[in-house]
Amino acid sequence: MVIFLFCFSGGSTFGALPPQSLQTKATNDPLCAVDLTARTNVVQPAGTRRMIERLTKLREEGAANPERTGFLNEELAALLEKKLMEAIRSTNIQEAFAYQPQWAIQLLHSGNSEKALRVFAGYERNAEAKGMILAPPVRRELLLWKAMCYLRIGEQENCLTNHTVESCLVPISKNGVHKLPRGSQGAIDILSGLVAENDNDLDAEWLRNIAYMTLGEYPDKVPPKSLIPPHVFDSDYDIKRFPDVAGGLGLDIDDLAGGSIVEDFDGDGNLDVMASSWRLNGQLRLFHNNGDGTFTERTTEAGLQGITGGLQMMQTDYNNDGFPDVFLLRGAWFGAAGHYPNSLLRNNGNGTFEDVTESAGVLSFHPTQTATWFDFDGDGWLDLFIGNETTPGDINPCELYRNNHDGTFTQCAADAGIAVTRFVKGVTSGDFNNDGRPDLYLSIRNGPNILFRNDGPATNGGKWKFTDVTVQAGVTEPIFSFPTWFWDYNNDGLLDLMVTGYSIESVGDIAADYLGLPNKGERARLYKNNGDGTFSDVTSSAGLYKVLHAMGANFGDLDNDGWLDFYVGTGDQDFSTLVPNRMFRNVEGKYFQDVTTSGGFGHIQKGHGISFADFDNDGDQDIYEVMGGAYSGDNYRNVLYLNPGHGNHWITLKLEGIHSNRAAIGARIRVIVDTAQGERSIYKTVGTGASFGASPLRQEIGLGMAKNIRAVEIFWPATGKTEIVRGLMLDHFYKIREGDDAGTLWALKSFPFPSQTAPQGHTHAHESAGLGQ
């Protein structure tokens, strides 16, 4: 086959298609694929069937028009190959030049790394034969693409096919070293040439260091001038190793980016797992915790077969029946091509779910991945705010749905003054001024963020109003941001605010940040609540002024010391963004320590939905994370990091609202304990955590070296009353109902998980033909 020369056009030197697509073709992995024509003995309700029909139609429309998008990579590769062949037959060399680079890139994005590499190699041979001299930037980009082909081959043959629990954890240990070295070695050969030409090429230097790690040759064989010193990965504190046990539990779903929920969906006291995948044929998965160290998939039995897609989701109890429901968000990042419906999945209390989006009145068609459930009007019923994505020429106002108390909702964002038309990437709710009304914070990509203060009903007609107080509060940055959350990181009874940056020119910006060099990456912000309606930027003094480049995020207490820690899933759609996910430990509310390496959290695959949860009922929090990227070939296995325990005390509280919403979302908890140093207060607010990933609604609270629990104070949001509960013991589970002055002991059984297990083998079909063609 004749390989034609490239035509360099478009935003990228190689003219790659824009990232505004939906991946719809399923992989060949039985863990990922879903046959929507299959029939089971589960009869799905009409609402569920209608949603499945909508999703099926959207998939068909997307497959018929793959050029509208940039993530239907198999379809795009096939289409571009067809157009290239047509151009060759018609001897239209200019068209052939235009299609060739796009085809090669889509082959790589679809996981066909071998074929992509052959196309790039053929290009080089023909360019040389015709005496063409590539401009230096064009040649560099070509070589980086080839290096990424080799790196992805290494990942496919080793991290996926020969997967171990140490795979892709930076710095890579001997148990994570690639058994098949050709991919990483091929990348090193190319990257070494680039570094030889420019020893300031941080992209090439970073990727070469990673490649040497995969071969077990880091740091010894890395040329000294190009070495990323091992000390930059050192932890500030030894948090102890959290082994990945997802494989032995069947929770290592191999798919693309998505959301995670860890919640007790059936009320048996054991935390179940729900995981989504953003591609429209990515099956939503439900795993039941059997309470004995095993899980059983219940997707089909729950009536969820055919409910697909969704980059993020969170649980709620919108109808106050005591059973956690689920809200699934779709269409993010796709612009005008992402007008997909969200799904409200009602938990029927019998192990099944029903899609009630349409009957509940929350059916809309806007690109989004972020929402928050909060009782904004204090009537004891949870309302819904959705942050939609507006792009040039495609206006998508944010939505506020007021709960009508009968299973339906009424849209009222415009009346409330929050029908924002921005590119919203994260939203969080919390009562930052402790006036009893939950407020909203919106994380905006490419613009100032927005803090809305909930001012209650106005005098003119009683319409509820929110006021933009961002500037006076001092919380506009970062300009390019993504996940966000309210939390009381310093235990002073005031909600603080965290929002992470999300913008880099290339992976070299992250390398520069590790090395302490200037870079163009957007940095995180930690805002401390001053208690007067303003916040102070304490990012630098807290040790967090870093280029985290975070997508997924959540917080919890790793060591039960009573101070909230956080974890971020890093990366973006670019295959070269091979950077560690990051974990930070809170040091008494003063500053944060990077504990990524010591805990084994530094996964370089792309991280998304994150949940902190006590899976085994032993009193400490484990971490579940959905892995995988955006392109159809960027799949990876989800992980579950098992907490090794740290000897501190804890208490778990499941609150039940009576006048307040039954899930108690927004209730404020103060645990007062006695310690050797005197009285201490620890604060938590009931919710699912940060804006990308969902932790359980039961509150798992670390108490450090407390001697006893003096009292627990609970502020109930609907009544505004604070109730005091006494007589609670350390290291126990309790249920507390609104209005009761005593807790009910909740006798949950702990159980062991396998400490280190992961299956070998991988069922994705990847081309493995030779490179010569």
PDB file of C-alpha atoms in Angstrom, residues 176-397:
ATOM      1  CA  GLY A 176       5.317  -3.492  37.762  1.00  0.00           C
ATOM      2  CA  VAL A 177       8.189  -3.789  35.273  1.00  0.00           C
ATOM      3  CA  HIS A 178       7.159  -4.710  31.736  1.00  0.00           C
ATOM      4  CA  LYS A 179       7.802  -8.327  30.818  1.00  0.00           C
ATOM      5  CA  LEU A 180       7.620  -7.436  27.133  1.00  0.00           C
ATOM      6  CA  PRO A 181      10.047  -4.512  26.624  1.00  0.00           C
ATOM      7  CA  ARG A 182       9.679  -3.675  22.932  1.00  0.00           C
ATOM      8  CA  GLY A 183       7.128  -0.903  23.427  1.00  0.00           C
ATOM      9  CA  SER A 184       9.051   1.074  26.025  1.00  0.00           C
ATOM     10  CA  GLN A 185      12.387   0.422  24.337  1.00  0.00           C
ATOM     11  CA  GLY A 186      11.040   1.728  21.042  1.00  0.00           C
ATOM     12  CA  ALA A 187       9.806   4.849  22.800  1.00  0.00           C
ATOM     13  CA  ILE A 188      13.164   5.381  24.515  1.00  0.00           C
ATOM     14  CA  ASP A 189      14.994   5.204  21.189  1.00  0.00           C
ATOM     15  CA  ILE A 190      12.803   7.937  19.710  1.00  0.00           C
ATOM     16  CA  LEU A 191      12.684  10.133  22.810  1.00  0.00           C
ATOM     17  CA  SER A 192      16.440   9.921  23.270  1.00  0.00           C
ATOM     18  CA  GLY A 193      16.860  11.390  19.814  1.00  0.00           C
ATOM     19  CA  LEU A 194      14.568  14.269  20.663  1.00  0.00           C
ATOM     20  CA  VAL A 195      16.404  14.995  23.900  1.00  0.00           C
ATOM     21  CA  ALA A 196      19.747  14.870  22.067  1.00  0.00           C
ATOM     22  CA  GLU A 197      18.472  17.581  19.755  1.00  0.00           C
ATOM     23  CA  ASN A 198      17.031  19.700  22.582  1.00  0.00           C
ATOM     24  CA  ASP A 199      17.960  18.943  26.183  1.00  0.00           C
ATOM     25  CA  ASN A 200      15.196  21.347  27.297  1.00  0.00           C
ATOM     26  CA  ASP A 201      12.465  19.208  25.767  1.00  0.00           C
ATOM     27  CA  LEU A 202      10.626  18.393  29.008  1.00  0.00           C
ATOM     28  CA  ASP A 203       7.901  16.445  27.197  1.00  0.00           C
ATOM     29  CA  ALA A 204      10.443  13.996  25.830  1.00  0.00           C
ATOM     30  CA  GLU A 205      12.457  13.899  29.048  1.00  0.00           C
ATOM     31  CA  TRP A 206       9.412  13.119  31.222  1.00  0.00           C
ATOM     32  CA  LEU A 207       8.145  10.378  28.913  1.00  0.00           C
ATOM     33  CA  ARG A 208      11.623   8.861  28.598  1.00  0.00           C
ATOM     34  CA  ASN A 209      11.940   8.674  32.383  1.00  0.00           C
ATOM     35  CA  ILE A 210       8.558   6.912  32.550  1.00  0.00           C
ATOM     36  CA  ALA A 211       9.645   4.485  29.844  1.00  0.00           C
ATOM     37  CA  TYR A 212      12.862   3.685  31.730  1.00  0.00           C
ATOM     38  CA  MET A 213      10.755   3.017  34.840  1.00  0.00           C
ATOM     39  CA  THR A 214       8.664   0.451  32.985  1.00  0.00           C
ATOM     40  CA  LEU A 215      11.853  -1.413  32.041  1.00  0.00           C
ATOM     41  CA  GLY A 216      13.236  -1.387  35.585  1.00  0.00           C
ATOM     42  CA  GLU A 217      16.121   0.831  34.457  1.00  0.00           C
ATOM     43  CA  TYR A 218      15.182   4.010  36.335  1.00  0.00           C
ATOM     44  CA  PRO A 219      17.116   5.891  37.610  1.00  0.00           C
ATOM     45  CA  ASP A 220      20.394   4.087  36.907  1.00  0.00           C
ATOM     46  CA  LYS A 221      20.265   4.021  33.107  1.00  0.00           C
ATOM     47  CA  VAL A 222      18.642   7.404  32.547  1.00  0.00           C
ATOM     48  CA  PRO A 223      21.276   9.833  31.223  1.00  0.00           C
ATOM     49  CA  PRO A 224      22.096  12.150  34.167  1.00  0.00           C
ATOM     50  CA  LYS A 225      21.254  15.355  32.302  1.00  0.00           C
ATOM     51  CA  SER A 226      17.743  14.045  31.569  1.00  0.00           C
ATOM     52  CA  LEU A 227      17.007  12.342  34.865  1.00  0.00           C
ATOM     53  CA  ILE A 228      13.847  13.300  36.724  1.00  0.00           C
ATOM     54  CA  PRO A 229      15.393  12.818  40.191  1.00  0.00           C
ATOM     55  CA  PRO A 230      13.746  10.093  42.280  1.00  0.00           C
ATOM     56  CA  HIS A 231      13.402  12.464  45.212  1.00  0.00           C
ATOM     57  CA  VAL A 232      10.701  14.479  43.396  1.00  0.00           C
ATOM     58  CA  PHE A 233       8.402  11.467  43.863  1.00  0.00           C
ATOM     59  CA  ASP A 234       9.255  11.003  47.534  1.00  0.00           C
ATOM     60  CA  SER A 235       6.381  11.240  49.993  1.00  0.00           C
ATOM     61  CA  ASP A 236       6.428  13.795  52.777  1.00  0.00           C
ATOM     62  CA  TYR A 237       5.061  11.191  55.187  1.00  0.00           C
ATOM     63  CA  ASP A 238       4.730   7.403  55.300  1.00  0.00           C
ATOM     64  CA  ILE A 239       0.992   6.708  55.173  1.00  0.00           C
ATOM     65  CA  LYS A 240       1.663   2.962  54.705  1.00  0.00           C
ATOM     66  CA  ARG A 241       0.857   0.995  51.587  1.00  0.00           C
ATOM     67  CA  PHE A 242      -2.767   0.738  50.413  1.00  0.00           C
ATOM     68  CA  PRO A 243      -2.758  -2.369  48.163  1.00  0.00           C
ATOM     69  CA  ASP A 244      -5.061  -2.517  45.141  1.00  0.00           C
ATOM     70  CA  VAL A 245      -7.511  -5.388  45.745  1.00  0.00           C
ATOM     71  CA  ALA A 246     -10.011  -4.630  42.963  1.00  0.00           C
ATOM     72  CA  GLY A 247      -8.932  -7.581  40.820  1.00  0.00           C
ATOM     73  CA  GLY A 248      -9.622 -10.248  43.403  1.00  0.00           C
ATOM     74  CA  LEU A 249     -13.063  -8.757  44.045  1.00  0.00           C
ATOM     75  CA  GLY A 250     -14.117  -8.453  40.401  1.00  0.00           C
ATOM     76  CA  LEU A 251     -14.282  -4.668  40.715  1.00  0.00           C
ATOM     77  CA  ASP A 252     -11.438  -3.956  38.260  1.00  0.00           C
ATOM     78  CA  ILE A 253     -13.774  -3.054  35.404  1.00  0.00           C
ATOM     79  CA  ASP A 254     -11.736  -2.445  32.249  1.00  0.00           C
ATOM     80  CA  ASP A 255     -13.327   0.517  30.516  1.00  0.00           C
ATOM     81  CA  LEU A 256     -13.063   4.243  29.842  1.00  0.00           C
ATOM     82  CA  ALA A 257     -13.579   7.322  32.004  1.00  0.00           C
ATOM     83  CA  GLY A 258     -16.635   7.359  34.253  1.00  0.00           C
ATOM     84  CA  GLY A 259     -18.173   8.022  37.632  1.00  0.00           C
ATOM     85  CA  SER A 260     -18.295   6.014  40.834  1.00  0.00           C
ATOM     86  CA  ILE A 261     -20.777   5.675  43.685  1.00  0.00           C
ATOM     87  CA  VAL A 262     -20.143   3.648  46.828  1.00  0.00           C
ATOM     88  CA  GLU A 263     -23.381   3.317  48.803  1.00  0.00           C
ATOM     89  CA  ASP A 264     -25.529   0.831  50.694  1.00  0.00           C
ATOM     90  CA  PHE A 265     -28.241   0.551  48.063  1.00  0.00           C
ATOM     91  CA  ASP A 266     -30.221  -2.265  49.698  1.00  0.00           C
ATOM     92  CA  GLY A 267     -29.957  -1.313  53.368  1.00  0.00           C
ATOM     93  CA  ASP A 268     -28.020  -4.363  54.546  1.00  0.00           C
ATOM     94  CA  GLY A 269     -25.242  -2.255  56.038  1.00  0.00           C
ATOM     95  CA  ASN A 270     -22.660  -3.233  53.416  1.00  0.00           C
ATOM     96  CA  LEU A 271     -21.420  -0.767  50.823  1.00  0.00           C
ATOM     97  CA  ASP A 272     -22.147  -1.602  47.196  1.00  0.00           C
ATOM     98  CA  VAL A 273     -20.424  -0.191  44.102  1.00  0.00           C
ATOM     99  CA  MET A 274     -21.828   1.470  41.003  1.00  0.00           C
ATOM    100  CA  ALA A 275     -19.523   2.473  38.131  1.00  0.00           C
ATOM    101  CA  SER A 276     -20.264   4.172  34.817  1.00  0.00           C
ATOM    102  CA  SER A 277     -18.455   4.683  31.517  1.00  0.00           C
ATOM    103  CA  TRP A 278     -18.880   7.824  29.478  1.00  0.00           C
ATOM    104  CA  ARG A 279     -19.251   6.156  26.052  1.00  0.00           C
ATOM    105  CA  LEU A 280     -22.900   5.836  25.100  1.00  0.00           C
ATOM    106  CA  ASN A 281     -22.669   2.064  24.948  1.00  0.00           C
ATOM    107  CA  GLY A 282     -20.700   1.901  28.188  1.00  0.00           C
ATOM    108  CA  GLN A 283     -22.902  -0.159  30.502  1.00  0.00           C
ATOM    109  CA  LEU A 284     -23.674   1.180  33.980  1.00  0.00           C
ATOM    110  CA  ARG A 285     -22.549  -1.543  36.428  1.00  0.00           C
ATOM    111  CA  LEU A 286     -23.838  -2.423  39.902  1.00  0.00           C
ATOM    112  CA  PHE A 287     -21.947  -4.726  42.296  1.00  0.00           C
ATOM    113  CA  HIS A 288     -23.534  -6.022  45.492  1.00  0.00           C
ATOM    114  CA  ASN A 289     -21.353  -6.305  48.584  1.00  0.00           C
ATOM    115  CA  ASN A 290     -22.027  -9.773  49.991  1.00  0.00           C
ATOM    116  CA  GLY A 291     -20.642  -8.911  53.411  1.00  0.00           C
ATOM    117  CA  ASP A 292     -18.093 -11.724  53.331  1.00  0.00           C
ATOM    118  CA  GLY A 293     -15.259 -10.206  51.315  1.00  0.00           C
ATOM    119  CA  THR A 294     -16.864 -10.843  47.924  1.00  0.00           C
ATOM    120  CA  PHE A 295     -19.011  -8.914  45.451  1.00  0.00           C
ATOM    121  CA  THR A 296     -21.649 -10.094  42.979  1.00  0.00           C
ATOM    122  CA  GLU A 297     -22.638  -8.143  39.902  1.00  0.00           C
ATOM    123  CA  ARG A 298     -26.350  -7.309  39.937  1.00  0.00           C
ATOM    124  CA  THR A 299     -26.599  -5.043  36.878  1.00  0.00           C
ATOM    125  CA  THR A 300     -29.156  -7.123  35.007  1.00  0.00           C
ATOM    126  CA  GLU A 301     -31.127  -8.148  38.093  1.00  0.00           C
ATOM    127  CA  ALA A 302     -31.383  -4.475  39.062  1.00  0.00           C
ATOM    128  CA  GLY A 303     -33.030  -3.619  35.728  1.00  0.00           C
ATOM    129  CA  LEU A 304     -30.083  -1.503  34.604  1.00  0.00           C
ATOM    130  CA  GLN A 305     -29.097  -3.420  31.467  1.00  0.00           C
ATOM    131  CA  GLY A 306     -29.123  -0.920  28.608  1.00  0.00           C
ATOM    132  CA  ILE A 307     -28.701   2.138  30.843  1.00  0.00           C
ATOM    133  CA  THR A 308     -25.442   3.380  29.392  1.00  0.00           C
ATOM    134  CA  GLY A 309     -23.142   6.369  29.246  1.00  0.00           C
ATOM    135  CA  GLY A 310     -22.454   8.986  31.879  1.00  0.00           C
ATOM    136  CA  LEU A 311     -19.181  10.581  32.925  1.00  0.00           C
ATOM    137  CA  GLN A 312     -20.351  11.343  36.461  1.00  0.00           C
ATOM    138  CA  MET A 313     -23.134  10.342  38.836  1.00  0.00           C
ATOM    139  CA  MET A 314     -24.132  10.705  42.462  1.00  0.00           C
ATOM    140  CA  GLN A 315     -26.690   9.236  44.835  1.00  0.00           C
ATOM    141  CA  THR A 316     -29.610  11.003  46.490  1.00  0.00           C
ATOM    142  CA  ASP A 317     -32.973  10.225  48.115  1.00  0.00           C
ATOM    143  CA  TYR A 318     -35.208  12.562  46.181  1.00  0.00           C
ATOM    144  CA  ASN A 319     -38.491  10.959  47.332  1.00  0.00           C
ATOM    145  CA  ASN A 320     -37.611  10.510  51.030  1.00  0.00           C
ATOM    146  CA  ASP A 321     -38.335   6.769  51.011  1.00  0.00           C
ATOM    147  CA  GLY A 322     -35.027   5.767  52.599  1.00  0.00           C
ATOM    148  CA  PHE A 323     -33.601   4.063  49.501  1.00  0.00           C
ATOM    149  CA  PRO A 324     -30.665   5.762  47.725  1.00  0.00           C
ATOM    150  CA  ASP A 325     -31.506   6.828  44.180  1.00  0.00           C
ATOM    151  CA  VAL A 326     -28.990   7.685  41.444  1.00  0.00           C
ATOM    152  CA  PHE A 327     -28.575  10.640  39.095  1.00  0.00           C
ATOM    153  CA  LEU A 328     -26.458   9.969  35.992  1.00  0.00           C
ATOM    154  CA  LEU A 329     -25.064  12.824  33.850  1.00  0.00           C
ATOM    155  CA  ARG A 330     -24.263  12.669  30.136  1.00  0.00           C
ATOM    156  CA  GLY A 331     -22.890  14.711  27.241  1.00  0.00           C
ATOM    157  CA  ALA A 332     -19.922  16.438  28.888  1.00  0.00           C
ATOM    158  CA  TRP A 333     -17.146  17.809  26.653  1.00  0.00           C
ATOM    159  CA  PHE A 334     -19.114  17.164  23.442  1.00  0.00           C
ATOM    160  CA  GLY A 335     -20.418  20.683  22.830  1.00  0.00           C
ATOM    161  CA  ALA A 336     -23.290  20.850  20.359  1.00  0.00           C
ATOM    162  CA  ALA A 337     -22.931  17.095  19.779  1.00  0.00           C
ATOM    163  CA  GLY A 338     -23.595  16.353  23.460  1.00  0.00           C
ATOM    164  CA  HIS A 339     -27.302  17.082  23.827  1.00  0.00           C
ATOM    165  CA  TYR A 340     -28.026  13.858  25.678  1.00  0.00           C
ATOM    166  CA  PRO A 341     -30.525  13.152  28.435  1.00  0.00           C
ATOM    167  CA  ASN A 342     -29.480  12.604  32.027  1.00  0.00           C
ATOM    168  CA  SER A 343     -31.030   9.740  34.004  1.00  0.00           C
ATOM    169  CA  LEU A 344     -32.776   9.819  37.363  1.00  0.00           C
ATOM    170  CA  LEU A 345     -32.825   6.197  38.548  1.00  0.00           C
ATOM    171  CA  ARG A 346     -35.321   5.541  41.323  1.00  0.00           C
ATOM    172  CA  ASN A 347     -34.395   2.843  43.807  1.00  0.00           C
ATOM    173  CA  ASN A 348     -37.525   0.716  44.208  1.00  0.00           C
ATOM    174  CA  GLY A 349     -36.339  -0.807  47.474  1.00  0.00           C
ATOM    175  CA  ASN A 350     -36.500  -4.365  46.106  1.00  0.00           C
ATOM    176  CA  GLY A 351     -33.109  -4.516  44.429  1.00  0.00           C
ATOM    177  CA  THR A 352     -34.270  -2.843  41.201  1.00  0.00           C
ATOM    178  CA  PHE A 353     -34.037   0.647  39.720  1.00  0.00           C
ATOM    179  CA  GLU A 354     -36.360   2.466  37.341  1.00  0.00           C
ATOM    180  CA  ASP A 355     -35.504   5.370  35.047  1.00  0.00           C
ATOM    181  CA  VAL A 356     -38.035   8.043  36.062  1.00  0.00           C
ATOM    182  CA  THR A 357     -36.306  11.000  34.370  1.00  0.00           C
ATOM    183  CA  GLU A 358     -39.276  11.874  32.191  1.00  0.00           C
ATOM    184  CA  SER A 359     -42.060  11.257  34.709  1.00  0.00           C
ATOM    185  CA  ALA A 360     -40.159  13.228  37.363  1.00  0.00           C
ATOM    186  CA  GLY A 361     -39.913  16.247  35.066  1.00  0.00           C
ATOM    187  CA  VAL A 362     -36.104  16.418  34.913  1.00  0.00           C
ATOM    188  CA  LEU A 363     -35.678  15.276  31.303  1.00  0.00           C
ATOM    189  CA  SER A 364     -33.518  17.770  29.446  1.00  0.00           C
ATOM    190  CA  PHE A 365     -30.886  17.587  26.743  1.00  0.00           C
ATOM    191  CA  HIS A 366     -27.707  19.504  27.589  1.00  0.00           C
ATOM    192  CA  PRO A 367     -24.034  18.509  27.779  1.00  0.00           C
ATOM    193  CA  THR A 368     -23.087  18.117  31.435  1.00  0.00           C
ATOM    194  CA  GLN A 369     -21.231  16.027  33.977  1.00  0.00           C
ATOM    195  CA  THR A 370     -21.841  17.970  37.180  1.00  0.00           C
ATOM    196  CA  ALA A 371     -24.757  18.431  39.561  1.00  0.00           C
ATOM    197  CA  THR A 372     -25.535  18.701  43.256  1.00  0.00           C
ATOM    198  CA  TRP A 373     -28.494  17.646  45.394  1.00  0.00           C
ATOM    199  CA  PHE A 374     -29.365  20.111  48.146  1.00  0.00           C
ATOM    200  CA  ASP A 375     -32.447  21.353  49.949  1.00  0.00           C
ATOM    201  CA  PHE A 376     -32.097  24.957  48.861  1.00  0.00           C
ATOM    202  CA  ASP A 377     -35.469  26.077  50.254  1.00  0.00           C
ATOM    203  CA  GLY A 378     -35.363  24.152  53.534  1.00  0.00           C
ATOM    204  CA  ASP A 379     -38.646  22.289  53.012  1.00  0.00           C
ATOM    205  CA  GLY A 380     -37.208  18.871  53.815  1.00  0.00           C
ATOM    206  CA  TRP A 381     -37.070  17.673  50.193  1.00  0.00           C
ATOM    207  CA  LEU A 382     -33.934  17.534  48.076  1.00  0.00           C
ATOM    208  CA  ASP A 383     -33.699  19.789  45.048  1.00  0.00           C
ATOM    209  CA  LEU A 384     -31.340  19.461  42.079  1.00  0.00           C
ATOM    210  CA  PHE A 385     -28.903  21.894  40.463  1.00  0.00           C
ATOM    211  CA  ILE A 386     -27.261  20.892  37.159  1.00  0.00           C
ATOM    212  CA  GLY A 387     -24.226  22.733  35.801  1.00  0.00           C
ATOM    213  CA  ASN A 388     -24.385  22.607  32.002  1.00  0.00           C
ATOM    214  CA  GLU A 389     -21.689  23.360  29.441  1.00  0.00           C
ATOM    215  CA  THR A 390     -22.138  26.371  27.159  1.00  0.00           C
ATOM    216  CA  THR A 391     -19.797  26.683  24.187  1.00  0.00           C
ATOM    217  CA  PRO A 392     -19.725  29.258  21.356  1.00  0.00           C
ATOM    218  CA  GLY A 393     -22.914  28.898  19.359  1.00  0.00           C
ATOM    219  CA  ASP A 394     -24.433  26.384  21.765  1.00  0.00           C
ATOM    220  CA  ILE A 395     -26.136  27.943  24.792  1.00  0.00           C
ATOM    221  CA  ASN A 396     -27.013  25.595  27.655  1.00  0.00           C
ATOM    222  CA  PRO A 397     -28.240  27.370  30.789  1.00  0.00           C
TER     223      PRO A 397
END
